[in-house]
């Protein structure tokens, strides 16, 4: 007998988000690791908030929500809150019940400086990293570095002369801009909506974009990230960030650092050797001599990196 397509809402429900998340879902161990790190941050959170007054949104929930934004590549906090509202998995991970109302997306703007400015995010990252280290998952000798382009939330139309006052002619909130024949350089132009974003292209032939650069230092045993930085998008930022991150590694023993051929410059290789780091950098021999010589390439570990 065919059933009838009727949606009948129950007046009461005893279903919890926890009961709807599969036991083998990959977010379950991540939630456990996250909660362990957040418990260690309890004193840090107490120092950021007043001892009296109206209760805030728990910082633990704000940070869990930010993790979802990264895991699922959600482009805005407005979209994040929309998805948390209807997604049972997201509600469970953040710590919402079925009936809890979600926050307004502006909550993140109001709390970002408090959490990130207080170095809470970096402390949280360090505590998660400690868990991986205690489990024997981190290499202490072999690392790799890479950079990636992070597009700024600013359009090319906002890249205007620094001395220009007011919006360009054309009217409207998004006026037409004619760049034909105009040279746009960093010393003369800037984004009017994001002054820290710079015009940059990752490689020859690629499109120039207003962007930042993200840099990751990874250990080579399991490919886990051990450090991260975001910088302005300059031609030397990748190498400068790599040197800074590898110098921050604890210990006095020699380590190796793998990198692609964009890192093959004499200054970068010299900086690594000065920091007691063996440069396992891919050779760039296109119309030039590589800074990596046989002292490095003859070893089996170089090819492995």
GROMACS .gro file of N, CA and C in nm, residues 174-280:
model
  321
  174UNK      N    1   2.872   5.021  -0.785
  174UNK     CA    2   2.974   4.942  -0.854
  174UNK      C    3   3.001   5.004  -0.991
  175UNK      N    4   3.060   5.123  -0.994
  175UNK     CA    5   3.077   5.195  -1.121
  175UNK      C    6   3.177   5.126  -1.212
  176UNK      N    7   3.162   5.147  -1.342
  176UNK     CA    8   3.257   5.095  -1.439
  176UNK      C    9   3.388   5.171  -1.428
  177UNK      N   10   3.500   5.097  -1.443
  177UNK     CA   11   3.632   5.157  -1.437
  177UNK      C   12   3.710   5.113  -1.559
  178UNK      N   13   3.770   5.207  -1.630
  178UNK     CA   14   3.847   5.177  -1.750
  178UNK      C   15   3.995   5.183  -1.716
  179UNK      N   16   4.063   5.063  -1.717
  179UNK     CA   17   4.205   5.057  -1.686
  179UNK      C   18   4.292   5.063  -1.812
  180UNK      N   19   4.232   5.075  -1.929
  180UNK     CA   20   4.307   5.067  -2.054
  180UNK      C   21   4.415   5.175  -2.059
  181UNK      N   22   4.539   5.132  -2.082
  181UNK     CA   23   4.650   5.224  -2.094
  181UNK      C   24   4.702   5.278  -1.963
  182UNK      N   25   4.647   5.232  -1.851
  182UNK     CA   26   4.688   5.283  -1.720
  182UNK      C   27   4.786   5.187  -1.654
  183UNK      N   28   4.899   5.239  -1.607
  183UNK     CA   29   4.996   5.159  -1.534
  183UNK      C   30   4.961   5.163  -1.385
  184UNK      N   31   4.943   5.044  -1.329
  184UNK     CA   32   4.906   5.036  -1.189
  184UNK      C   33   5.021   4.973  -1.110
  185UNK      N   34   5.086   5.052  -1.026
  185UNK     CA   35   5.200   5.005  -0.949
  185UNK      C   36   5.172   5.021  -0.800
  186UNK      N   37   5.241   4.942  -0.722
  186UNK     CA   38   5.217   4.943  -0.577
  186UNK      C   39   5.254   5.076  -0.512
  187UNK      N   40   5.353   5.145  -0.570
  187UNK     CA   41   5.393   5.271  -0.508
  187UNK      C   42   5.298   5.385  -0.541
  188UNK      N   43   5.209   5.365  -0.638
  188UNK     CA   44   5.117   5.471  -0.676
  188UNK      C   45   4.970   5.434  -0.657
  189UNK      N   46   4.939   5.303  -0.645
  189UNK     CA   47   4.801   5.258  -0.636
  189UNK      C   48   4.779   5.175  -0.508
  190UNK      N   49   4.654   5.166  -0.466
  190UNK     CA   50   4.614   5.084  -0.353
  190UNK      C   51   4.467   5.050  -0.364
  191UNK      N   52   4.427   4.943  -0.296
  191UNK     CA   53   4.285   4.909  -0.290
  191UNK      C   54   4.218   5.002  -0.191
  192UNK      N   55   4.108   5.063  -0.233
  192UNK     CA   56   4.037   5.155  -0.145
  192UNK      C   57   3.952   5.082  -0.042
  193UNK      N   58   3.932   4.952  -0.061
  193UNK     CA   59   3.852   4.874   0.034
  193UNK      C   60   3.937   4.783   0.123
  194UNK      N   61   4.060   4.752   0.082
  194UNK     CA   62   4.151   4.670   0.162
  194UNK      C   63   4.293   4.717   0.133
  195UNK      N   64   4.341   4.811   0.212
  195UNK     CA   65   4.469   4.876   0.183
  195UNK      C   66   4.589   4.783   0.202
  196UNK      N   67   4.572   4.673   0.274
  196UNK     CA   68   4.683   4.579   0.294
  196UNK      C   69   4.695   4.478   0.180
  197UNK      N   70   4.589   4.463   0.101
  197UNK     CA   71   4.593   4.369  -0.013
  197UNK      C   72   4.678   4.429  -0.125
  198UNK      N   73   4.760   4.345  -0.187
  198UNK     CA   74   4.848   4.391  -0.295
  198UNK      C   75   4.814   4.318  -0.424
  199UNK      N   76   4.840   4.384  -0.536
  199UNK     CA   77   4.818   4.323  -0.667
  199UNK      C   78   4.932   4.225  -0.693
  200UNK      N   79   4.898   4.100  -0.722
  200UNK     CA   80   5.000   3.995  -0.728
  200UNK      C   81   4.955   3.884  -0.821
  201UNK      N   82   5.050   3.823  -0.890
  201UNK     CA   83   5.022   3.701  -0.966
  201UNK      C   84   5.125   3.597  -0.929
  202UNK      N   85   5.079   3.473  -0.913
  202UNK     CA   86   5.163   3.365  -0.860
  202UNK      C   87   5.267   3.319  -0.961
  203UNK      N   88   5.235   3.325  -1.090
  203UNK     CA   89   5.328   3.277  -1.192
  203UNK      C   90   5.307   3.354  -1.321
  204UNK      N   91   5.402   3.340  -1.411
  204UNK     CA   92   5.392   3.408  -1.540
  204UNK      C   93   5.270   3.357  -1.617
  205UNK      N   94   5.199   3.450  -1.677
  205UNK     CA   95   5.081   3.413  -1.755
  205UNK      C   96   4.954   3.405  -1.675
  206UNK      N   97   4.965   3.408  -1.541
  206UNK     CA   98   4.845   3.403  -1.458
  206UNK      C   99   4.789   3.543  -1.438
  207UNK      N  100   4.665   3.550  -1.395
  207UNK     CA  101   4.597   3.677  -1.377
  207UNK      C  102   4.641   3.745  -1.247
  208UNK      N  103   4.663   3.875  -1.253
  208UNK     CA  104   4.694   3.950  -1.132
  208UNK      C  105   4.569   3.967  -1.048
  209UNK      N  106   4.584   3.950  -0.916
  209UNK     CA  107   4.470   3.961  -0.826
  209UNK      C  108   4.512   4.036  -0.700
  210UNK      N  109   4.417   4.103  -0.638
  210UNK     CA  110   4.440   4.159  -0.506
  210UNK      C  111   4.441   4.043  -0.407
  211UNK      N  112   4.551   4.028  -0.337
  211UNK     CA  113   4.566   3.904  -0.261
  211UNK      C  114   4.661   3.920  -0.143
  212UNK      N  115   4.664   3.814  -0.064
  212UNK     CA  116   4.763   3.791   0.040
  212UNK      C  117   4.831   3.658   0.008
  213UNK      N  118   4.936   3.626   0.082
  213UNK     CA  119   5.001   3.496   0.067
  213UNK      C  120   4.992   3.420   0.198
  214UNK      N  121   4.951   3.294   0.189
  214UNK     CA  122   4.952   3.205   0.305
  214UNK      C  123   5.071   3.111   0.295
  215UNK      N  124   5.135   3.083   0.407
  215UNK     CA  125   5.256   3.001   0.409
  215UNK      C  126   5.240   2.889   0.511
  216UNK      N  127   5.274   2.767   0.472
  216UNK     CA  128   5.261   2.651   0.560
  216UNK      C  129   5.394   2.579   0.572
  217UNK      N  130   5.430   2.545   0.695
  217UNK     CA  131   5.545   2.459   0.722
  217UNK      C  132   5.491   2.325   0.767
  218UNK      N  133   5.529   2.218   0.696
  218UNK     CA  134   5.477   2.084   0.724
  218UNK      C  135   5.590   1.989   0.759
  219UNK      N  136   5.562   1.898   0.852
  219UNK     CA  137   5.659   1.792   0.878
  219UNK      C  138   5.632   1.680   0.777
  220UNK      N  139   5.737   1.606   0.742
  220UNK     CA  140   5.727   1.512   0.630
  220UNK      C  141   5.683   1.371   0.667
  221UNK      N  142   5.667   1.340   0.795
  221UNK     CA  143   5.629   1.204   0.832
  221UNK      C  144   5.483   1.177   0.797
  222UNK      N  145   5.395   1.268   0.838
  222UNK     CA  146   5.252   1.251   0.810
  222UNK      C  147   5.192   1.371   0.737
  223UNK      N  148   5.275   1.468   0.700
  223UNK     CA  149   5.225   1.584   0.628
  223UNK      C  150   5.142   1.678   0.713
  224UNK      N  151   5.171   1.684   0.843
  224UNK     CA  152   5.095   1.771   0.933
  224UNK      C  153   5.156   1.911   0.937
  225UNK      N  154   5.071   2.011   0.938
  225UNK     CA  155   5.116   2.150   0.943
  225UNK      C  156   5.166   2.181   1.085
  226UNK      N  157   5.287   2.237   1.094
  226UNK     CA  158   5.343   2.270   1.224
  226UNK      C  159   5.356   2.421   1.245
  227UNK      N  160   5.339   2.499   1.139
  227UNK     CA  161   5.339   2.645   1.152
  227UNK      C  162   5.269   2.704   1.031
  228UNK      N  163   5.216   2.823   1.049
  228UNK     CA  164   5.144   2.890   0.940
  228UNK      C  165   5.155   3.040   0.958
  229UNK      N  166   5.162   3.111   0.846
  229UNK     CA  167   5.166   3.257   0.848
  229UNK      C  168   5.087   3.311   0.730
  230UNK      N  169   5.037   3.432   0.745
  230UNK     CA  170   4.977   3.506   0.634
  230UNK      C  171   5.051   3.638   0.623
  231UNK      N  172   5.094   3.672   0.502
  231UNK     CA  173   5.170   3.795   0.480
  231UNK      C  174   5.113   3.870   0.360
  232UNK      N  175   5.163   3.990   0.340
  232UNK     CA  176   5.131   4.061   0.218
  232UNK      C  177   5.193   3.987   0.100
  233UNK      N  178   5.133   4.005  -0.016
  233UNK     CA  179   5.176   3.931  -0.135
  233UNK      C  180   5.287   4.007  -0.206
  234UNK      N  181   5.411   3.977  -0.169
  234UNK     CA  182   5.527   4.035  -0.235
  234UNK      C  183   5.609   3.924  -0.299
  235UNK      N  184   5.703   3.961  -0.384
  235UNK     CA  185   5.784   3.863  -0.454
  235UNK      C  186   5.879   3.786  -0.366
  236UNK      N  187   5.908   3.837  -0.248
  236UNK     CA  188   6.003   3.770  -0.157
  236UNK      C  189   5.934   3.712  -0.033
  237UNK      N  190   5.803   3.730  -0.021
  237UNK     CA  191   5.733   3.692   0.102
  237UNK      C  192   5.742   3.543   0.131
  238UNK      N  193   5.732   3.459   0.028
  238UNK     CA  194   5.735   3.314   0.050
  238UNK      C  195   5.867   3.272   0.114
  239UNK      N  196   5.977   3.323   0.062
  239UNK     CA  197   6.108   3.284   0.114
  239UNK      C  198   6.133   3.345   0.252
  240UNK      N  199   6.091   3.469   0.271
  240UNK     CA  200   6.109   3.533   0.402
  240UNK      C  201   6.029   3.459   0.510
  241UNK      N  202   5.906   3.422   0.479
  241UNK     CA  203   5.823   3.349   0.576
  241UNK      C  204   5.882   3.211   0.605
  242UNK      N  205   5.935   3.145   0.502
  242UNK     CA  206   5.994   3.013   0.522
  242UNK      C  207   6.112   3.018   0.617
  243UNK      N  208   6.199   3.118   0.599
  243UNK     CA  209   6.314   3.132   0.688
  243UNK      C  210   6.268   3.159   0.831
  244UNK      N  211   6.170   3.246   0.846
  244UNK     CA  212   6.119   3.279   0.980
  244UNK      C  213   6.061   3.156   1.048
  245UNK      N  214   5.983   3.076   0.976
  245UNK     CA  215   5.919   2.960   1.038
  245UNK      C  216   6.020   2.852   1.073
  246UNK      N  217   6.117   2.829   0.985
  246UNK     CA  218   6.213   2.721   1.013
  246UNK      C  219   6.308   2.761   1.126
  247UNK      N  220   6.335   2.891   1.139
  247UNK     CA  221   6.420   2.937   1.250
  247UNK      C  222   6.349   2.921   1.384
  248UNK      N  223   6.215   2.920   1.381
  248UNK     CA  224   6.138   2.907   1.505
  248UNK      C  225   6.131   2.764   1.556
  249UNK      N  226   6.177   2.667   1.476
  249UNK     CA  227   6.176   2.528   1.522
  249UNK      C  228   6.270   2.513   1.640
  250UNK      N  229   6.224   2.445   1.744
  250UNK     CA  230   6.307   2.426   1.862
  250UNK      C  231   6.413   2.321   1.836
  251UNK      N  232   6.523   2.332   1.908
  251UNK     CA  233   6.630   2.233   1.895
  251UNK      C  234   6.749   2.290   1.819
  252UNK      N  235   6.863   2.226   1.836
  252UNK     CA  236   6.986   2.271   1.772
  252UNK      C  237   7.034   2.174   1.664
  253UNK      N  238   6.964   2.061   1.646
  253UNK     CA  239   7.007   1.963   1.547
  253UNK      C  240   6.972   2.011   1.406
  254UNK      N  241   7.045   1.962   1.309
  254UNK     CA  242   7.022   2.001   1.170
  254UNK      C  243   6.893   1.939   1.119
  255UNK      N  244   6.817   2.017   1.042
  255UNK     CA  245   6.693   1.969   0.981
  255UNK      C  246   6.701   1.992   0.831
  256UNK      N  247   6.611   1.928   0.758
  256UNK     CA  248   6.602   1.950   0.614
  256UNK      C  249   6.473   2.022   0.582
  257UNK      N  250   6.475   2.100   0.474
  257UNK     CA  251   6.356   2.173   0.431
  257UNK      C  252   6.336   2.156   0.282
  258UNK      N  253   6.226   2.089   0.245
  258UNK     CA  254   6.192   2.073   0.105
  258UNK      C  255   6.107   2.190   0.056
  259UNK      N  256   6.127   2.228  -0.070
  259UNK     CA  257   6.051   2.339  -0.128
  259UNK      C  258   6.057   2.328  -0.279
  260UNK      N  259   5.963   2.394  -0.348
  260UNK     CA  260   5.963   2.390  -0.494
  260UNK      C  261   6.066   2.487  -0.551
  261UNK      N  262   6.079   2.489  -0.682
  261UNK     CA  263   6.188   2.564  -0.746
  261UNK      C  264   6.175   2.715  -0.733
  262UNK      N  265   6.059   2.765  -0.692
  262UNK     CA  266   6.047   2.909  -0.670
  262UNK      C  267   6.130   2.956  -0.551
  263UNK      N  268   6.172   2.862  -0.468
  263UNK     CA  269   6.255   2.896  -0.352
  263UNK      C  270   6.404   2.885  -0.385
  264UNK      N  271   6.438   2.849  -0.507
  264UNK     CA  272   6.578   2.829  -0.546
  264UNK      C  273   6.644   2.963  -0.579
  265UNK      N  274   6.683   3.035  -0.474
  265UNK     CA  275   6.759   3.159  -0.490
  265UNK      C  276   6.881   3.152  -0.399
  266UNK      N  277   6.985   3.223  -0.435
  266UNK     CA  278   7.109   3.216  -0.358
  266UNK      C  279   7.090   3.269  -0.216
  267UNK      N  280   7.018   3.378  -0.202
  267UNK     CA  281   6.998   3.435  -0.068
  267UNK      C  282   6.920   3.340   0.022
  268UNK      N  283   6.816   3.277  -0.033
  268UNK     CA  284   6.735   3.186   0.048
  268UNK      C  285   6.816   3.064   0.091
  269UNK      N  286   6.889   3.006  -0.002
  269UNK     CA  287   6.971   2.888   0.031
  269UNK      C  288   7.077   2.925   0.135
  270UNK      N  289   7.138   3.043   0.120
  270UNK     CA  290   7.238   3.087   0.217
  270UNK      C  291   7.176   3.108   0.355
  271UNK      N  292   7.056   3.165   0.359
  271UNK     CA  293   6.988   3.186   0.487
  271UNK      C  294   6.958   3.054   0.556
  272UNK      N  295   6.918   2.952   0.478
  272UNK     CA  296   6.890   2.822   0.537
  272UNK      C  297   7.016   2.758   0.593
  273UNK      N  298   7.124   2.762   0.518
  273UNK     CA  299   7.249   2.702   0.567
  273UNK      C  300   7.296   2.774   0.693
  274UNK      N  301   7.280   2.905   0.698
  274UNK     CA  302   7.319   2.982   0.816
  274UNK      C  303   7.236   2.941   0.937
  275UNK      N  304   7.111   2.897   0.913
  275UNK     CA  305   7.021   2.854   1.022
  275UNK      C  306   7.035   2.706   1.052
  276UNK      N  307   7.140   2.641   1.001
  276UNK     CA  308   7.164   2.498   1.023
  276UNK      C  309   7.054   2.411   0.961
  277UNK      N  310   7.006   2.454   0.844
  277UNK     CA  311   6.901   2.383   0.772
  277UNK      C  312   6.956   2.339   0.636
  278UNK      N  313   6.941   2.211   0.604
  278UNK     CA  314   6.982   2.161   0.472
  278UNK      C  315   6.872   2.190   0.372
  279UNK      N  316   6.901   2.268   0.266
  279UNK     CA  317   6.797   2.309   0.171
  279UNK      C  318   6.767   2.201   0.067
  280UNK      N  319   6.661   2.125   0.085
  280UNK     CA  320   6.617   2.028  -0.015
  280UNK      C  321   6.520   2.097  -0.110
   0.00000   0.00000   0.00000
